[in-house]
């Protein structure tokens, strides 16, 4: 069933409806942030704390001949200078990545990307630590770097990972999905086949807060406390235990307020490990906080897929099959953070929202002399790349067939009666009803009028384009039978305690980085128990305080932890019902739940509130036979499937004919994320994601020169959009609940980042049709658009 | 947090004091005006002055815009925001307001100064292009007194100026001729980004013909440059679309763009043409509309 949105007047007050459950309410965490009371890792101050700075490689590929630290050690206020060789003596020079590769903590043999960690200094203050870096003398013997991903597999290419026994090339893995033979057959009989080379350039999540940690090792009781910028505190604790050999119960990870993560704070970075080592070595708490350039050049990048897309269709416009080959640049170490069985993340959903006869993808992943990473920037484990590919190809097909982009999609959508639907690559879409969502976006946009306006403008020599994209995402990893990260199942725990006065505390394993968990999760519990959200405290981000779970990324919090929060509330409610039956002296069968109270069926006057029950549960009064006191419960939720949100996006651009500058004039986003808990927060997530999309489509890219220098090492070079580049977002929604999620909710955190780039690029290409342009790659900077207009579109790499 | 190297800091109380300090510390010192170019460079450790001489207290002395019938004078410490908000300057030289609207953002404009902008000598600096367009001259004060240097000689390559280690830029002087106007346009990848290319134009009309026309371009050479070929082609001609087009071609021919992340050399050359045409057209339109 799909519900569409009622008309609503946009007023700020509408956002503060003080719901006891779902609905618009201002975020509980915001007073802390707007009053400057947020507490981030860099705000942690401990007595005697020292500061750590990391020396990074200026070269992309070079052998380390020697490292002389004597001058740095001699600098007053320096406590320690540590090199890769010293770590190697402790067996800590290399650490596992989340993809069963290894990554060097500090380089020993050679450096493999510009910005790689070579040594660190611990000093009394940040300035001294930084000054001392300049006194470390490293002699490098430069090697040719592998910068062009297309040449990484050439016989003559230098070998990036020559430390791996027997490694003679830069190949990491090959991966395929779908049915090559069946797809080939469909392509062979198709009337129309279109293919295109499509690059999704390397971008960076660039969170406002860079990465950092404060490590405090207490040698007396062998306890390590680590404040760290992590989206997954529990997973990190287990990994530190496994890698460093510290007992897990002696490690406490605290992830305080996090200033944006976008997937960039999922991996364990060498800097975290260095801080721990530094605290072990000095016996003092040690803070490491990377600077902006370090963040941009060394932490988890995103995308970097070079794709060949092919689409087959009948001449009437029935899409038959999609096929792609991908060359994936993983950088110097395979540091992708994705479930183990999914080396290409969830790229397998590249079949999109369409009813296909066949699909096939083959992929090769390679090492290059660039920073490692690969799953970040709100990408839903590579769905960003998948959706971009299919949505570019569908618009490309529309172009070829001379049919309207929106109509071609409407004609090929999966029908509601096909759900649950198993795609040709084996994904089981839980629910979906695409046409109303698409129609709604077209209605808000005034699609027909826009097309007329475009026609008139074209006649006058003005350049206007309308781009459509439609996405289906797969979020909420994931069922433990299929999904784990380094052996840890992707289930999430949740614990709920109702205090005697009916206030409550809910403890989550997921970690907010701006998504508003402290509000949303309070609302989920509120909806189930009928307690106002203001009375529910949400605790997260501290492994000593919360149950185990894998953290927040891939839009998984509401699909997994949200389900856990609802189910744990129901468990509490079940117990409350037993107590209520005793209080009201009726049998359980005679009790009815009315939000916030149990009442006697047929006699609603006779009732007890959840607060009454809480007091009784903790009080001295009688409880029914066999019932323990207290009102609390714990759960670990293992999702049965992913959730599959969808959405229809329409973008309108104007292009200056003289300068080729693109202006996003309008953007319409209609999202369907199932049950909507706090619509204001959803809109916030969508607005942010759309802004990300404008960034990627028009300006963002981590570029390198042929020597391997990173050209995006500051926010002057790596552009992030401002309010001036984005239009007033026009949002709408439909509601198609997830059938297997206890409250029918799906994830929405990344939808807009996934769905918007193809809409914008499709709009630009649509605008440039009169110039004979069929494709141009992101970022569509004025220069690159002008080249396309001149008939010479260039790939960005 | 990006941290600069250690340094000594001194606050100058007037121009003489600043010159004294410069005399004492020579090339180990840097002047701190708005700080919006210098501080980022210090944080990246691209600049590591041992002494920083803060001249913000000289704003009273050096923050002014004075316009008389033959000359406009702008003090080196005049801030971007003051240039943007000056009605008098806007009437006489609308190019300033055009440019200031696309320089950085309000935070930068509240602090950054015209003196700092010119002394930074960045090839894509907008106010340098404005001053080039307007044939400004620069008053430099040193131990031996004042000297006046034309814009063409002021910039001596990227990040290099005629200002000596013991000297201070004091003032910009812009000649005022009757019946002129001006305009500025910039193409940027994003608001607040440095120019891909920008162009300024200034024109003067007498009896329906251009008595003079000047075009200054940013980001297409080692320094912002004035295109003398355009001036020669325009002088004595009646403004027309054909003339603007020819001026555009000349601007494209007389610049030296290079390919970088902001754009390809070909594109920049194209912009030099396009923006020259647009700014000339706009400057002429402004005179016509005023009359
Ligand atoms: C985010 C951002 C965006 C920006 N965008 C733009 C833009 O779009 N276009 C643009 O044109 N600029 C831009 N700028 C630069 C800005 O305009 C700077 O303020 C300006 O270039 C320098 O002025 P300042 O007063 O801050 O100089 P400072 O940074 O204080 O000094 C710059 C240099 O000039 C020297 N100096 C300063 N004053 C004098 C003097 N009187 N005599 C001798 N030497 C002196 C200093 O020693 C230093 O070497 C941007 C800056 C930032 C931070």
mmCIF file of C-alpha atoms in Angstrom, chain B:
data_model
loop_
_atom_site.group_PDB
_atom_site.id
_atom_site.type_symbol
_atom_site.label_atom_id
_atom_site.label_comp_id
_atom_site.label_asym_id
_atom_site.label_seq_id
_atom_site.Cartn_x
_atom_site.Cartn_y
_atom_site.Cartn_z
ATOM 1 C CA UNK B 1 43.760 22.145 13.037
ATOM 2 C CA UNK B 2 46.507 23.418 10.800
ATOM 3 C CA UNK B 3 49.199 25.066 12.944
ATOM 4 C CA UNK B 4 51.674 27.745 11.820
ATOM 5 C CA UNK B 5 55.314 27.833 12.854
ATOM 6 C CA UNK B 6 56.426 29.874 15.843
ATOM 7 C CA UNK B 7 56.700 33.630 15.311
ATOM 8 C CA UNK B 8 56.961 36.971 17.067
ATOM 9 C CA UNK B 9 54.057 39.339 16.781
ATOM 10 C CA UNK B 10 54.044 43.094 16.962
ATOM 11 C CA UNK B 11 51.248 45.575 16.463
ATOM 12 C CA UNK B 12 52.162 48.764 14.645
ATOM 13 C CA UNK B 13 50.516 51.914 15.963
ATOM 14 C CA UNK B 14 51.044 54.082 12.887
ATOM 15 C CA UNK B 15 52.699 54.004 9.474
ATOM 16 C CA UNK B 16 56.031 55.249 10.791
ATOM 17 C CA UNK B 17 56.054 52.601 13.479
ATOM 18 C CA UNK B 18 55.319 49.948 10.889
ATOM 19 C CA UNK B 19 58.162 51.209 8.698
ATOM 20 C CA UNK B 20 60.493 51.206 11.689
ATOM 21 C CA UNK B 21 59.670 47.616 12.448
ATOM 22 C CA UNK B 22 60.112 46.661 8.803
ATOM 23 C CA UNK B 23 63.477 48.419 8.826
ATOM 24 C CA UNK B 24 64.511 46.410 11.847
ATOM 25 C CA UNK B 25 63.315 42.959 10.767
ATOM 26 C CA UNK B 26 63.664 43.192 6.984
ATOM 27 C CA UNK B 27 62.812 40.074 5.033
ATOM 28 C CA UNK B 28 62.189 38.021 8.173
ATOM 29 C CA UNK B 29 58.988 40.005 8.747
ATOM 30 C CA UNK B 30 55.601 40.028 7.066
ATOM 31 C CA UNK B 31 52.901 42.653 7.200
ATOM 32 C CA UNK B 32 49.565 41.364 8.456
ATOM 33 C CA UNK B 33 46.623 43.253 6.976
ATOM 34 C CA UNK B 34 43.300 41.376 6.723
ATOM 35 C CA UNK B 35 45.183 38.112 7.002
ATOM 36 C CA UNK B 36 42.934 36.267 4.606
ATOM 37 C CA UNK B 37 45.749 35.397 2.261
ATOM 38 C CA UNK B 38 48.668 35.394 4.667
ATOM 39 C CA UNK B 39 47.193 33.324 7.507
ATOM 40 C CA UNK B 40 46.101 30.417 5.290
ATOM 41 C CA UNK B 41 49.611 30.352 3.831
ATOM 42 C CA UNK B 42 51.120 30.362 7.309
ATOM 43 C CA UNK B 43 48.877 27.537 8.435
ATOM 44 C CA UNK B 44 49.960 25.502 5.433
ATOM 45 C CA UNK B 45 53.524 26.602 6.275
ATOM 46 C CA UNK B 46 53.936 27.994 2.779
ATOM 47 C CA UNK B 47 54.799 31.247 4.557
ATOM 48 C CA UNK B 48 56.908 31.124 7.715
ATOM 49 C CA UNK B 49 57.675 34.695 8.752
ATOM 50 C CA UNK B 50 59.659 35.083 11.947
ATOM 51 C CA UNK B 51 57.944 38.357 12.718
ATOM 52 C CA UNK B 52 54.410 39.413 12.028
ATOM 53 C CA UNK B 53 53.718 43.131 11.949
ATOM 54 C CA UNK B 54 50.021 43.687 12.395
ATOM 55 C CA UNK B 55 48.864 46.911 10.708
ATOM 56 C CA UNK B 56 45.183 46.668 11.552
ATOM 57 C CA UNK B 57 45.481 49.624 13.907
ATOM 58 C CA UNK B 58 46.435 51.645 10.831
ATOM 59 C CA UNK B 59 42.904 51.385 9.558
ATOM 60 C CA UNK B 60 42.160 54.914 10.789
ATOM 61 C CA UNK B 61 45.148 56.233 8.911
ATOM 62 C CA UNK B 62 44.946 54.077 5.798
ATOM 63 C CA UNK B 63 41.284 53.176 5.510
ATOM 64 C CA UNK B 64 39.683 55.769 3.265
ATOM 65 C CA UNK B 65 38.115 56.438 -0.108
ATOM 66 C CA UNK B 66 38.552 60.007 -1.312
ATOM 67 C CA UNK B 67 37.323 61.095 -4.690
ATOM 68 C CA UNK B 68 38.095 64.484 -6.196
ATOM 69 C CA UNK B 69 37.517 65.688 -9.757
ATOM 70 C CA UNK B 70 40.719 64.252 -11.197
ATOM 71 C CA UNK B 71 41.671 61.416 -8.956
ATOM 72 C CA UNK B 72 40.293 58.815 -6.578
ATOM 73 C CA UNK B 73 42.491 57.757 -3.692
ATOM 74 C CA UNK B 74 41.969 54.596 -1.729
ATOM 75 C CA UNK B 75 43.966 53.822 1.412
ATOM 76 C CA UNK B 76 45.686 50.458 1.517
ATOM 77 C CA UNK B 77 43.802 49.345 4.631
ATOM 78 C CA UNK B 78 40.366 49.924 3.097
ATOM 79 C CA UNK B 79 38.464 46.713 3.534
ATOM 80 C CA UNK B 80 36.595 44.793 0.842
ATOM 81 C CA UNK B 81 33.352 45.568 2.585
ATOM 82 C CA UNK B 82 34.012 49.301 2.587
ATOM 83 C CA UNK B 83 34.726 49.215 -1.136
ATOM 84 C CA UNK B 84 31.496 47.299 -1.694
ATOM 85 C CA UNK B 85 29.412 49.669 0.381
ATOM 86 C CA UNK B 86 30.784 53.004 -0.805
ATOM 87 C CA UNK B 87 28.093 54.714 -2.880
ATOM 88 C CA UNK B 88 30.480 57.361 -4.090
ATOM 89 C CA UNK B 89 32.938 54.792 -5.384
ATOM 90 C CA UNK B 90 30.090 52.776 -6.839
ATOM 91 C CA UNK B 91 28.861 55.762 -8.834
ATOM 92 C CA UNK B 92 32.280 56.672 -10.150
ATOM 93 C CA UNK B 93 33.633 53.146 -10.655
ATOM 94 C CA UNK B 94 30.860 50.544 -10.636
ATOM 95 C CA UNK B 95 33.560 47.957 -11.403
ATOM 96 C CA UNK B 96 34.444 47.897 -7.692
ATOM 97 C CA UNK B 97 30.997 46.850 -6.533
ATOM 98 C CA UNK B 98 30.730 44.346 -9.403
ATOM 99 C CA UNK B 99 34.000 42.777 -8.318
ATOM 100 C CA UNK B 100 33.435 42.921 -4.593
ATOM 101 C CA UNK B 101 30.149 41.074 -4.919
ATOM 102 C CA UNK B 102 32.037 38.057 -6.252
ATOM 103 C CA UNK B 103 35.111 38.195 -4.016
ATOM 104 C CA UNK B 104 34.986 35.490 -1.376
ATOM 105 C CA UNK B 105 32.241 35.797 1.216
ATOM 106 C CA UNK B 106 31.172 38.358 3.858
ATOM 107 C CA UNK B 107 33.558 36.930 6.461
ATOM 108 C CA UNK B 108 36.546 37.470 4.199
ATOM 109 C CA UNK B 109 35.258 40.807 2.944
ATOM 110 C CA UNK B 110 34.908 42.128 6.483
ATOM 111 C CA UNK B 111 38.653 41.799 7.025
ATOM 112 C CA UNK B 112 40.482 41.593 3.705
ATOM 113 C CA UNK B 113 41.984 44.846 2.399
ATOM 114 C CA UNK B 114 42.760 46.324 -0.977
ATOM 115 C CA UNK B 115 46.412 46.700 0.030
ATOM 116 C CA UNK B 116 46.683 43.063 1.026
ATOM 117 C CA UNK B 117 44.945 41.980 -2.140
ATOM 118 C CA UNK B 118 47.372 43.832 -4.375
ATOM 119 C CA UNK B 119 50.431 42.852 -2.344
ATOM 120 C CA UNK B 120 49.466 39.204 -2.449
ATOM 121 C CA UNK B 121 49.907 39.458 -6.245
ATOM 122 C CA UNK B 122 47.914 36.337 -6.911
ATOM 123 C CA UNK B 123 47.346 35.967 -10.660
ATOM 124 C CA UNK B 124 43.629 35.486 -10.070
ATOM 125 C CA UNK B 125 43.194 38.327 -7.624
ATOM 126 C CA UNK B 126 40.115 40.346 -8.487
ATOM 127 C CA UNK B 127 41.024 43.768 -7.112
ATOM 128 C CA UNK B 128 44.327 43.649 -8.981
ATOM 129 C CA UNK B 129 42.345 43.163 -12.181
ATOM 130 C CA UNK B 130 40.138 46.084 -11.201
ATOM 131 C CA UNK B 131 43.133 48.331 -10.516
ATOM 132 C CA UNK B 132 44.780 47.205 -13.765
ATOM 133 C CA UNK B 133 41.613 48.046 -15.656
ATOM 134 C CA UNK B 134 41.440 51.486 -14.091
ATOM 135 C CA UNK B 135 45.159 52.262 -14.705
ATOM 136 C CA UNK B 136 45.696 52.760 -11.018
ATOM 137 C CA UNK B 137 49.035 53.651 -9.558
ATOM 138 C CA UNK B 138 50.404 52.480 -6.242
ATOM 139 C CA UNK B 139 51.941 54.712 -3.598
ATOM 140 C CA UNK B 140 54.724 52.900 -1.789
ATOM 141 C CA UNK B 141 56.336 54.372 1.290
ATOM 142 C CA UNK B 142 59.791 53.445 2.506
ATOM 143 C CA UNK B 143 62.575 54.921 4.600
ATOM 144 C CA UNK B 144 63.350 57.367 1.791
ATOM 145 C CA UNK B 145 59.747 58.609 1.425
ATOM 146 C CA UNK B 146 57.016 57.895 -1.122
ATOM 147 C CA UNK B 147 57.302 56.585 -4.656
ATOM 148 C CA UNK B 148 54.523 56.000 -7.134
ATOM 149 C CA UNK B 149 54.473 52.883 -9.288
ATOM 150 C CA UNK B 150 52.089 52.098 -12.135
ATOM 151 C CA UNK B 151 50.096 48.841 -11.896
ATOM 152 C CA UNK B 152 52.054 47.316 -14.798
ATOM 153 C CA UNK B 153 55.231 47.624 -12.786
ATOM 154 C CA UNK B 154 53.737 46.924 -9.399
ATOM 155 C CA UNK B 155 53.298 43.222 -10.078
ATOM 156 C CA UNK B 156 56.521 41.459 -11.007
ATOM 157 C CA UNK B 157 55.327 37.892 -11.406
ATOM 158 C CA UNK B 158 53.133 35.620 -9.352
ATOM 159 C CA UNK B 159 53.248 36.622 -5.671
ATOM 160 C CA UNK B 160 55.903 39.246 -6.361
ATOM 161 C CA UNK B 161 55.544 43.011 -6.161
ATOM 162 C CA UNK B 162 57.609 46.163 -6.370
ATOM 163 C CA UNK B 163 57.225 46.681 -2.615
ATOM 164 C CA UNK B 164 60.611 46.276 -0.928
ATOM 165 C CA UNK B 165 61.227 44.500 2.364
ATOM 166 C CA UNK B 166 61.357 47.812 4.177
ATOM 167 C CA UNK B 167 58.380 49.350 2.389
ATOM 168 C CA UNK B 168 54.634 49.560 2.773
ATOM 169 C CA UNK B 169 51.905 50.021 0.201
ATOM 170 C CA UNK B 170 50.044 53.103 1.320
ATOM 171 C CA UNK B 171 47.510 54.093 -1.270
ATOM 172 C CA UNK B 172 45.983 53.427 -4.658
ATOM 173 C CA UNK B 173 45.385 56.323 -7.014
ATOM 174 C CA UNK B 174 42.938 56.081 -9.843
ATOM 175 C CA UNK B 175 42.660 58.768 -12.519
ATOM 176 C CA UNK B 176 39.180 60.208 -13.075
ATOM 177 C CA UNK B 177 38.167 61.207 -16.607
ATOM 178 C CA UNK B 178 34.781 62.547 -17.643
ATOM 179 C CA UNK B 179 31.935 60.424 -18.953
ATOM 180 C CA UNK B 180 33.298 57.009 -18.137
ATOM 181 C CA UNK B 181 31.982 53.838 -16.658
ATOM 182 C CA UNK B 182 33.152 50.330 -15.961
ATOM 183 C CA UNK B 183 32.094 46.770 -15.258
ATOM 184 C CA UNK B 184 33.451 43.476 -13.967
ATOM 185 C CA UNK B 185 32.541 39.825 -14.550
ATOM 186 C CA UNK B 186 33.936 36.647 -13.127
ATOM 187 C CA UNK B 187 33.386 32.998 -13.844
ATOM 188 C CA UNK B 188 33.937 30.775 -10.849
ATOM 189 C CA UNK B 189 33.235 27.122 -10.206
ATOM 190 C CA UNK B 190 31.574 28.003 -6.951
ATOM 191 C CA UNK B 191 30.766 31.144 -4.980
ATOM 192 C CA UNK B 192 33.885 32.319 -3.169
ATOM 193 C CA UNK B 193 36.233 30.361 -5.405
ATOM 194 C CA UNK B 194 39.077 32.111 -7.147
ATOM 195 C CA UNK B 195 38.303 33.165 -10.698
ATOM 196 C CA UNK B 196 38.514 30.689 -13.546
ATOM 197 C CA UNK B 197 38.844 33.924 -15.490
ATOM 198 C CA UNK B 198 37.569 37.380 -14.730
ATOM 199 C CA UNK B 199 37.558 40.552 -16.738
ATOM 200 C CA UNK B 200 37.134 44.198 -16.020
ATOM 201 C CA UNK B 201 36.411 46.897 -18.559
ATOM 202 C CA UNK B 202 36.474 50.667 -18.293
ATOM 203 C CA UNK B 203 35.347 52.976 -21.090
ATOM 204 C CA UNK B 204 35.088 56.703 -21.666
ATOM 205 C CA UNK B 205 32.767 58.202 -24.272
ATOM 206 C CA UNK B 206 33.183 61.517 -26.048
ATOM 207 C CA UNK B 207 30.818 62.607 -28.799
ATOM 208 C CA UNK B 208 29.649 59.063 -29.377
ATOM 209 C CA UNK B 209 33.080 57.533 -29.738
ATOM 210 C CA UNK B 210 35.317 55.837 -27.219
ATOM 211 C CA UNK B 211 37.958 58.276 -26.101
ATOM 212 C CA UNK B 212 39.534 55.385 -24.247
ATOM 213 C CA UNK B 213 38.792 51.799 -23.303
ATOM 214 C CA UNK B 214 40.690 49.476 -21.025
ATOM 215 C CA UNK B 215 40.337 45.799 -20.272
ATOM 216 C CA UNK B 216 42.029 43.948 -17.426
ATOM 217 C CA UNK B 217 41.999 40.195 -17.046
ATOM 218 C CA UNK B 218 42.666 37.954 -14.056
ATOM 219 C CA UNK B 219 43.826 34.318 -14.003
ATOM 220 C CA UNK B 220 45.119 34.193 -17.557
ATOM 221 C CA UNK B 221 48.769 35.011 -16.994
ATOM 222 C CA UNK B 222 51.445 35.402 -14.345
ATOM 223 C CA UNK B 223 49.724 38.571 -13.140
ATOM 224 C CA UNK B 224 46.476 40.311 -13.875
ATOM 225 C CA UNK B 225 47.054 42.028 -17.182
ATOM 226 C CA UNK B 226 45.767 44.995 -19.075
ATOM 227 C CA UNK B 227 45.222 44.328 -22.753
ATOM 228 C CA UNK B 228 46.682 47.312 -24.555
ATOM 229 C CA UNK B 229 45.683 45.922 -27.962
ATOM 230 C CA UNK B 230 42.051 46.316 -26.927
ATOM 231 C CA UNK B 231 42.616 49.936 -25.962
ATOM 232 C CA UNK B 232 44.295 50.649 -29.285
ATOM 233 C CA UNK B 233 41.513 48.992 -31.261
ATOM 234 C CA UNK B 234 38.764 50.819 -29.419
ATOM 235 C CA UNK B 235 40.084 54.349 -29.194
ATOM 236 C CA UNK B 236 38.221 56.663 -31.540
ATOM 237 C CA UNK B 237 35.646 54.011 -32.464
ATOM 238 C CA UNK B 238 31.923 54.147 -31.850
ATOM 239 C CA UNK B 239 30.874 51.333 -29.510
ATOM 240 C CA UNK B 240 29.162 48.501 -31.342
ATOM 241 C CA UNK B 241 28.704 44.756 -31.015
ATOM 242 C CA UNK B 242 31.251 44.280 -33.809
ATOM 243 C CA UNK B 243 33.793 46.363 -31.935
ATOM 244 C CA UNK B 244 33.201 44.429 -28.716
ATOM 245 C CA UNK B 245 33.588 41.176 -30.619
ATOM 246 C CA UNK B 246 36.883 42.372 -32.085
ATOM 247 C CA UNK B 247 38.027 43.464 -28.624
ATOM 248 C CA UNK B 248 37.097 40.027 -27.343
ATOM 249 C CA UNK B 249 39.191 38.353 -30.020
ATOM 250 C CA UNK B 250 42.127 40.569 -29.128
ATOM 251 C CA UNK B 251 41.799 39.808 -25.441
ATOM 252 C CA UNK B 252 41.781 36.094 -26.252
ATOM 253 C CA UNK B 253 44.892 36.478 -28.351
ATOM 254 C CA UNK B 254 46.782 38.538 -25.807
ATOM 255 C CA UNK B 255 46.523 36.329 -22.769
ATOM 256 C CA UNK B 256 48.514 33.327 -21.570
ATOM 257 C CA UNK B 257 46.173 30.957 -19.787
ATOM 258 C CA UNK B 258 47.283 27.555 -18.584
ATOM 259 C CA UNK B 259 45.325 24.409 -17.875
ATOM 260 C CA UNK B 260 44.589 23.585 -14.249
ATOM 261 C CA UNK B 261 41.784 22.287 -12.038
ATOM 262 C CA UNK B 262 39.765 25.444 -12.714
ATOM 263 C CA UNK B 263 39.679 24.877 -16.440
ATOM 264 C CA UNK B 264 41.501 24.195 -19.648
ATOM 265 C CA UNK B 265 43.609 26.842 -21.350
ATOM 266 C CA UNK B 266 41.246 26.813 -24.339
ATOM 267 C CA UNK B 267 38.259 27.440 -22.147
ATOM 268 C CA UNK B 268 39.997 30.264 -20.343
ATOM 269 C CA UNK B 269 40.890 31.855 -23.652
ATOM 270 C CA UNK B 270 37.264 31.556 -24.655
ATOM 271 C CA UNK B 271 36.240 33.242 -21.391
ATOM 272 C CA UNK B 272 38.728 36.057 -21.923
ATOM 273 C CA UNK B 273 36.827 36.804 -25.118
ATOM 274 C CA UNK B 274 33.349 36.308 -23.731
ATOM 275 C CA UNK B 275 33.899 38.335 -20.572
ATOM 276 C CA UNK B 276 35.661 41.136 -22.442
ATOM 277 C CA UNK B 277 32.624 41.464 -24.682
ATOM 278 C CA UNK B 278 30.236 41.359 -21.754
ATOM 279 C CA UNK B 279 32.037 43.896 -19.599
ATOM 280 C CA UNK B 280 32.626 46.350 -22.455
ATOM 281 C CA UNK B 281 28.971 46.089 -23.397
ATOM 282 C CA UNK B 282 27.893 46.611 -19.800
ATOM 283 C CA UNK B 283 30.249 49.541 -19.199
ATOM 284 C CA UNK B 284 28.994 51.332 -22.310
ATOM 285 C CA UNK B 285 25.393 50.550 -21.392
ATOM 286 C CA UNK B 286 25.969 52.152 -18.003
ATOM 287 C CA UNK B 287 27.096 55.426 -19.592
ATOM 288 C CA UNK B 288 24.191 55.427 -21.974
ATOM 289 C CA UNK B 289 21.727 54.724 -19.185
ATOM 290 C CA UNK B 290 23.227 57.439 -16.995
ATOM 291 C CA UNK B 291 22.977 60.017 -19.733
#
